[in-house]
Tab-separated table of C-alpha atoms and ligand atoms in Angstrom:
chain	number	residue	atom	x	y	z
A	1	UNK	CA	-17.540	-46.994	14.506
A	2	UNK	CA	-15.218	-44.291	13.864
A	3	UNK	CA	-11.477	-44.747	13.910
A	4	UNK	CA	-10.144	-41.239	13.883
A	5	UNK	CA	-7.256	-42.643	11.580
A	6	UNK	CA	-7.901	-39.572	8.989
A	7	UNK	CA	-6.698	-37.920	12.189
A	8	UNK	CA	-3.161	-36.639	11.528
A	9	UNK	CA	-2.031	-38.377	8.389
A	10	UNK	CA	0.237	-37.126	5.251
A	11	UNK	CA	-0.328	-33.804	5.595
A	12	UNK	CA	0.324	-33.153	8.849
A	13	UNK	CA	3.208	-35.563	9.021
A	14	UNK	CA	4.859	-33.587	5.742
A	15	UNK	CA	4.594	-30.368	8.297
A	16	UNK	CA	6.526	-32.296	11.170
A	17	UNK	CA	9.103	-33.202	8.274
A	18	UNK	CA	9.797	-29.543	7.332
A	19	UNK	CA	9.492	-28.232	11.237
A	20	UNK	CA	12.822	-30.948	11.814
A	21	UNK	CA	14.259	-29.861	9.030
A	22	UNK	CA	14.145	-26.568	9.657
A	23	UNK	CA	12.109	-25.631	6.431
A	24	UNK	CA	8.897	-23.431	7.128
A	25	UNK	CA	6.153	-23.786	4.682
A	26	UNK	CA	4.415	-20.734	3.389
A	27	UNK	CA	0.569	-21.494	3.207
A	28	UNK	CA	-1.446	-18.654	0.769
A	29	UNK	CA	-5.043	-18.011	2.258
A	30	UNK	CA	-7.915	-17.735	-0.341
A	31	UNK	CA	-11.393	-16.308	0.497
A	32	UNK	CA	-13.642	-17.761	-1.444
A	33	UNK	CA	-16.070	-15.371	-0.988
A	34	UNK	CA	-13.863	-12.969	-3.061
A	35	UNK	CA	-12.332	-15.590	-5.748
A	36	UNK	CA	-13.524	-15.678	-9.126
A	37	UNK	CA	-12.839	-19.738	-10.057
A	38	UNK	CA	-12.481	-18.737	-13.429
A	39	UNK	CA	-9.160	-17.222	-13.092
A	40	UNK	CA	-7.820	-19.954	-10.966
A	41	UNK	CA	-4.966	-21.187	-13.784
A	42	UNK	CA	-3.779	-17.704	-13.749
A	43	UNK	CA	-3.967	-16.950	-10.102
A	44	UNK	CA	-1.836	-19.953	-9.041
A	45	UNK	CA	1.088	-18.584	-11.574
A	46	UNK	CA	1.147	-15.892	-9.549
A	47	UNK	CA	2.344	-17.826	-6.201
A	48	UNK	CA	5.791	-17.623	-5.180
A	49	UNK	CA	7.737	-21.349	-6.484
A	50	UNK	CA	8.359	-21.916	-2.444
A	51	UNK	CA	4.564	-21.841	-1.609
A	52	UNK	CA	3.865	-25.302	0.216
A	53	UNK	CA	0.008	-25.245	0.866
A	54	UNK	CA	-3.463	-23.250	-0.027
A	55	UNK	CA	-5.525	-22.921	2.135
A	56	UNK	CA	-9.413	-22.312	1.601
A	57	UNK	CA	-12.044	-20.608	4.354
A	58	UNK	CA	-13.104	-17.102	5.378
A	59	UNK	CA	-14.843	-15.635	8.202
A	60	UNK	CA	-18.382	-14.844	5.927
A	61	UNK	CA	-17.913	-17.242	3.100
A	62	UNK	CA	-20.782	-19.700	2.162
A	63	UNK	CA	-20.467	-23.339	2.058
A	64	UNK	CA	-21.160	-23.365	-1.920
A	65	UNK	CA	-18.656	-20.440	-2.293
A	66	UNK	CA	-15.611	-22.796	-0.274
A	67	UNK	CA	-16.438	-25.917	-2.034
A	68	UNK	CA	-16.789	-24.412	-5.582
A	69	UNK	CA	-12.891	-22.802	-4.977
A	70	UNK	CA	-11.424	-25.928	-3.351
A	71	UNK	CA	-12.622	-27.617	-6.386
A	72	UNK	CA	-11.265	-25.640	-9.003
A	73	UNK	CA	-7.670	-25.433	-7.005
A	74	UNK	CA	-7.469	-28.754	-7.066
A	75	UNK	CA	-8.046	-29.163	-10.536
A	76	UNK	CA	-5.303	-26.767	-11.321
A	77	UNK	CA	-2.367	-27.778	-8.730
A	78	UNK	CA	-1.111	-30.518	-6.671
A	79	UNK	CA	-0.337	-28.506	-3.786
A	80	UNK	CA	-1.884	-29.605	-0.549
A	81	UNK	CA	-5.498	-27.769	0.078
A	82	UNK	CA	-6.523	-27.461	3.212
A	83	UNK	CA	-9.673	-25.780	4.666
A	84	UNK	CA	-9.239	-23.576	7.030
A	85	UNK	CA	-12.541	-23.056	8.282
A	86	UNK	CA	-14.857	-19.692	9.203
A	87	UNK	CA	-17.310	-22.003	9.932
A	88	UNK	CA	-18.571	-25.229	10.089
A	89	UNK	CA	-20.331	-25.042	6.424
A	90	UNK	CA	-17.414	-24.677	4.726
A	91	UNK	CA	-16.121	-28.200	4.759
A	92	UNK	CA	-16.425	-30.029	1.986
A	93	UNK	CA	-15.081	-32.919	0.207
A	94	UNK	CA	-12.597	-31.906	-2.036
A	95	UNK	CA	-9.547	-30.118	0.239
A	96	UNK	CA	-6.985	-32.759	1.068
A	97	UNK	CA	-7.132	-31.867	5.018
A	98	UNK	CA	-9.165	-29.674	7.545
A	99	UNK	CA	-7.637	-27.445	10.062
A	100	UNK	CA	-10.335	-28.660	13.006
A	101	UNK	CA	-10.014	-24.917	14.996
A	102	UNK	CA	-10.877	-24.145	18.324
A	103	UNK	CA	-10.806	-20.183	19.088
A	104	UNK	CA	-9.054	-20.594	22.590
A	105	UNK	CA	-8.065	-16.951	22.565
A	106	UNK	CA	-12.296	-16.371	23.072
A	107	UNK	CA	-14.851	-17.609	25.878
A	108	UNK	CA	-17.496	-18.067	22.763
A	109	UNK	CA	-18.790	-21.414	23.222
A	110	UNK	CA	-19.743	-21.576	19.875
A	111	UNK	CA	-16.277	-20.983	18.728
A	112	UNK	CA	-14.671	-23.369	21.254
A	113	UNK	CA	-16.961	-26.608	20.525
A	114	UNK	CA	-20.240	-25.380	19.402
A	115	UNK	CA	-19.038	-25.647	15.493
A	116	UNK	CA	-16.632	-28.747	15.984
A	117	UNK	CA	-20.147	-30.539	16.658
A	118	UNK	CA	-22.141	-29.479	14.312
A	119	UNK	CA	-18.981	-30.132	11.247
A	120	UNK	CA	-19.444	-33.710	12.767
A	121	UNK	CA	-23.075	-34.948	10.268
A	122	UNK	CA	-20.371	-33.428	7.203
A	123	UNK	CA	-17.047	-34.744	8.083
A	124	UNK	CA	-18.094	-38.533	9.098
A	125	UNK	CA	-18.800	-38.939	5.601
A	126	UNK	CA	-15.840	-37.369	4.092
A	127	UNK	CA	-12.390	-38.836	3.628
A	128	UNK	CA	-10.431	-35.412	4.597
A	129	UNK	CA	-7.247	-35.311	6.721
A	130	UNK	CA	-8.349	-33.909	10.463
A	131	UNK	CA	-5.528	-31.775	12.341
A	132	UNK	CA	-7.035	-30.470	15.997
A	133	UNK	CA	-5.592	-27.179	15.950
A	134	UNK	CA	-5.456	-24.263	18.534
A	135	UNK	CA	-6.206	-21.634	17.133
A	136	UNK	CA	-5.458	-17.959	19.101
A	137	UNK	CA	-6.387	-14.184	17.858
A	138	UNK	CA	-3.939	-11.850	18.873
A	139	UNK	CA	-4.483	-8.108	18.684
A	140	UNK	CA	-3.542	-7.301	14.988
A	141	UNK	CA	-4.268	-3.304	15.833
A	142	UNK	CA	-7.480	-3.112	14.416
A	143	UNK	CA	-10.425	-5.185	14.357
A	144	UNK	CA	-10.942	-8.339	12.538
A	145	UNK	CA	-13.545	-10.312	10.768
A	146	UNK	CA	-12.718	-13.065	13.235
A	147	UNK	CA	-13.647	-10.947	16.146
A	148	UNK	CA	-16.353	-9.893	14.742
A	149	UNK	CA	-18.011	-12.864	13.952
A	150	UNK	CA	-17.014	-14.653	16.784
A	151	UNK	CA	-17.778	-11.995	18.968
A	152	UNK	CA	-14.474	-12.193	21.203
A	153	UNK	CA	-12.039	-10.687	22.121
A	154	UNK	CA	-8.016	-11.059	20.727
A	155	UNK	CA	-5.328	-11.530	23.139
A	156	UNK	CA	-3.015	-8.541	23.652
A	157	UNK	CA	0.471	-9.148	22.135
A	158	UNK	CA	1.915	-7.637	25.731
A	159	UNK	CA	0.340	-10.439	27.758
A	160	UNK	CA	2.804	-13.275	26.518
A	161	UNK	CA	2.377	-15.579	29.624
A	162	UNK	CA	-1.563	-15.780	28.649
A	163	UNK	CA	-0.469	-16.138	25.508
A	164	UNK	CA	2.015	-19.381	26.196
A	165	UNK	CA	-0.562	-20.571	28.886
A	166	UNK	CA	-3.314	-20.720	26.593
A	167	UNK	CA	-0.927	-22.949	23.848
A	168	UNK	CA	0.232	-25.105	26.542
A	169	UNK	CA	-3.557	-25.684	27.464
A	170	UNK	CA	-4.815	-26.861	24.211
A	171	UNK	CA	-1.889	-29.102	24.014
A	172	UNK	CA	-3.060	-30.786	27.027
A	173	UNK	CA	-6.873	-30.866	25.573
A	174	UNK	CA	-5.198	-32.676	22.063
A	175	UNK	CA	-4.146	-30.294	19.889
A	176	UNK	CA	-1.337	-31.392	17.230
A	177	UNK	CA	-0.795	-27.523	15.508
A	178	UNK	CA	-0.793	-24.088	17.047
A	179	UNK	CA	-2.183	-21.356	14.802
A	180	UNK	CA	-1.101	-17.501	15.900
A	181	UNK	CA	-4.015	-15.142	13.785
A	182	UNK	CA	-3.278	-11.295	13.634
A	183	UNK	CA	-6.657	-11.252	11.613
A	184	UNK	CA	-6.393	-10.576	8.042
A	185	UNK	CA	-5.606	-7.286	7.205
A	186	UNK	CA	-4.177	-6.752	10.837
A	187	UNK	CA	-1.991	-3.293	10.944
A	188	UNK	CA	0.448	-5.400	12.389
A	189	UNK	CA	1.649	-9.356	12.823
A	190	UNK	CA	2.367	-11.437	15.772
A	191	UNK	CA	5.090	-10.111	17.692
A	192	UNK	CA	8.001	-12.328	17.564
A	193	UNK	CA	8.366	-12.691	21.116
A	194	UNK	CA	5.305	-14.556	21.321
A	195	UNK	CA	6.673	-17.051	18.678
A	196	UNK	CA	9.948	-17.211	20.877
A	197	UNK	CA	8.184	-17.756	23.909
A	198	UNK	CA	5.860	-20.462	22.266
A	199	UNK	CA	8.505	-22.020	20.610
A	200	UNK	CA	10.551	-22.111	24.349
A	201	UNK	CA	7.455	-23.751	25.763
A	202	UNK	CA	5.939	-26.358	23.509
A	203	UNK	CA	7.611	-28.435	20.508
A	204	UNK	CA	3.866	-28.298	18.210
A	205	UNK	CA	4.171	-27.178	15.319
A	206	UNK	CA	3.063	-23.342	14.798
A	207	UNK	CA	1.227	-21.257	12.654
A	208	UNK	CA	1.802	-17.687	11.957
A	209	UNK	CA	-0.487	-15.931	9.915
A	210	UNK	CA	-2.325	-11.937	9.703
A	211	UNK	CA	-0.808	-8.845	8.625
A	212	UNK	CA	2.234	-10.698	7.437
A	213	UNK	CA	3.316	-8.694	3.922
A	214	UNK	CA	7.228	-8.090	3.556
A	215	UNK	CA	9.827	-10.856	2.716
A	216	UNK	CA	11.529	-8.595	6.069
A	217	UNK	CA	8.664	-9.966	8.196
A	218	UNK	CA	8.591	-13.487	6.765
A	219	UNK	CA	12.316	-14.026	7.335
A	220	UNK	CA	11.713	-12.603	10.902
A	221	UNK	CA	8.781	-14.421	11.966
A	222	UNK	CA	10.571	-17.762	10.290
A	223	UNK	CA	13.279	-16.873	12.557
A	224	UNK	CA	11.510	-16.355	15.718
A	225	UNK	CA	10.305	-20.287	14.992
A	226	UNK	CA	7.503	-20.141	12.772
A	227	UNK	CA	6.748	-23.027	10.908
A	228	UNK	CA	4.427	-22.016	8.618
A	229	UNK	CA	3.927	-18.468	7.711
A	230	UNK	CA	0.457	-17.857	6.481
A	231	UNK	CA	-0.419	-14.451	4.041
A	232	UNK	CA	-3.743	-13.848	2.075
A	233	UNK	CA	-3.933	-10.244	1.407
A	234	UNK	CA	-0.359	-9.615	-0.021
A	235	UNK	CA	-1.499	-12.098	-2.958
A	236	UNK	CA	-5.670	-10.986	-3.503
A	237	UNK	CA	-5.183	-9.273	-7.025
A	238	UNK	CA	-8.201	-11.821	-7.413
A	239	UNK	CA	-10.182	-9.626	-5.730
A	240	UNK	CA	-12.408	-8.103	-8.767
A	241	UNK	CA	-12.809	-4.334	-9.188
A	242	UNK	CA	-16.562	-5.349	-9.109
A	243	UNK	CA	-16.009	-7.098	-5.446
A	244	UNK	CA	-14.812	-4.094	-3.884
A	245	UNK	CA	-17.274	-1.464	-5.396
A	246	UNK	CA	-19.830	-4.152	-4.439
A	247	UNK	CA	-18.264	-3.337	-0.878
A	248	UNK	CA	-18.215	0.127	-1.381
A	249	UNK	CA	-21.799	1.016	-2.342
A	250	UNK	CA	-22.621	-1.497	0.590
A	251	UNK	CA	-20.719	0.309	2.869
B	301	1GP	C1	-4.314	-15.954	7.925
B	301	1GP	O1	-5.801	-14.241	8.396
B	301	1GP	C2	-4.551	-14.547	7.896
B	301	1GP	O2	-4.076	-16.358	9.222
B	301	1GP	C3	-4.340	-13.921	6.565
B	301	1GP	O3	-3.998	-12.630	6.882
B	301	1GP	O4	-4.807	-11.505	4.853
B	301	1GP	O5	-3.420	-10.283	6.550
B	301	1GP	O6	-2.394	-12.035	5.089
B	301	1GP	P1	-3.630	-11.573	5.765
């Protein structure tokens, strides 16, 4: 029988701990699909000292791809990894925790429960930390891997009370974390008044991640109540010259 009690456990209780204290994490997102392993010593000397967590998924990445870099990370740091999943093939065994996403911004059914069901066969055999997280696309200004495969639509940053409606609504369905996605690459990050208003509302801890690639916009998001700021672009310099004339001449 299962007991759910991987449900919520160190992790997520070390993220309640800095959200009382007033201490935002900063999570850096890696996409496996564009990480070479090899330079995984090097890459982590890179990260700011204040970086709290890695996190491990992509919208296109492979199952072999996510588990291969989740491995190597964890050979090389003691930070927390945690998969944050484009789908449900990318958990594996090796991250510490999972961020268990529903797309509550969408009406894909897939994205809502279709994936959480199939991840079941994988994760009932796996001893990884499981956080139920809402997770919300807001309009980033262009469009973003997540929309595209998910095939929904973001939320507009103008329509706030959907916004805070839609939070308050996965709270009530069991969600312990709130994640706010610009998309990666997004022109421009979650408006601050949306972390205000979400912050007003509901006392989860939130998630701020897309588009996010100043120290100005960290400090202002952090302000607005973030507590966890999550970038992945500003710190690619993994990305191989190879990788993007691969996307390039495929383009
Ligand atoms: C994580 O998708 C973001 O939520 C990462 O976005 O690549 O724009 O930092 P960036």
């Amino acid at each position: 029988m299962l007991s759910l009690n991987n449900m919520m456990g160190t992790i997520y209780q070390d993220i309640l701990k800095s959200k009382k204290n007033r201490a935002p994490g900063l999570a850096i997102l890696i996409d496996p699909e564009e990480f070479d392993s090899s330079t995984t010593r090097s890459f982590l000397s890179t990260l700011p000292a204040h970086t709290t967590h890695l996190f491990v998924g992509g919208s296109t990445a492979t199952g072999d791809e996510c588990e291969n870099v989740t491995r190597h990370l964890k050979q090389h740091t003691t930070l927390p990894v945690i998969i944050f999943p484009g789908s449900y093939k990318q958990v594996n065994a090796h991250a510490d925790a999972l961020l268990f996403l529903s797309l509550l911004s969408g009406r894909n059914p897939e994205y809502l429960i279709g994936q959480q069901v199939k991840a079941i066969p994988h994760l009932m055999n796996l001893d990884l930390e499981v956080i139920p997280t809402a997770y919300l696309l807001i309009d980033g200004g262009n469009e973003s891997a997540v929309a595209r495969v998910s095939e929904t639509k973001p939320m507009r940053q103008d329509d706030v009370e959907a916004i805070v409606n839609t939070v308050i609504a996965g709270a009530y369905m069991g969600a312990k974390l709130v994640y706010l996605e610009a998309g990666s690459g997004a022109l421009y990050p979650v408006n601050t008044n949306i972390i205000r208003s979400i912050r007003k509302a509901i006392d989860l801890p939130l998630i701020v991640g897309g588009g996010i690639r100043t120290v100005e916009q960290v400090e202002k998001i952090k302000k607005a109540g973030a507590d966890m700021i999550v970038m992945g672009t500003a710190f690619e310099s993994y990305r191989s010259t190879t990788t993007s004339l691969k996307k390039t001449i495929s383009t």
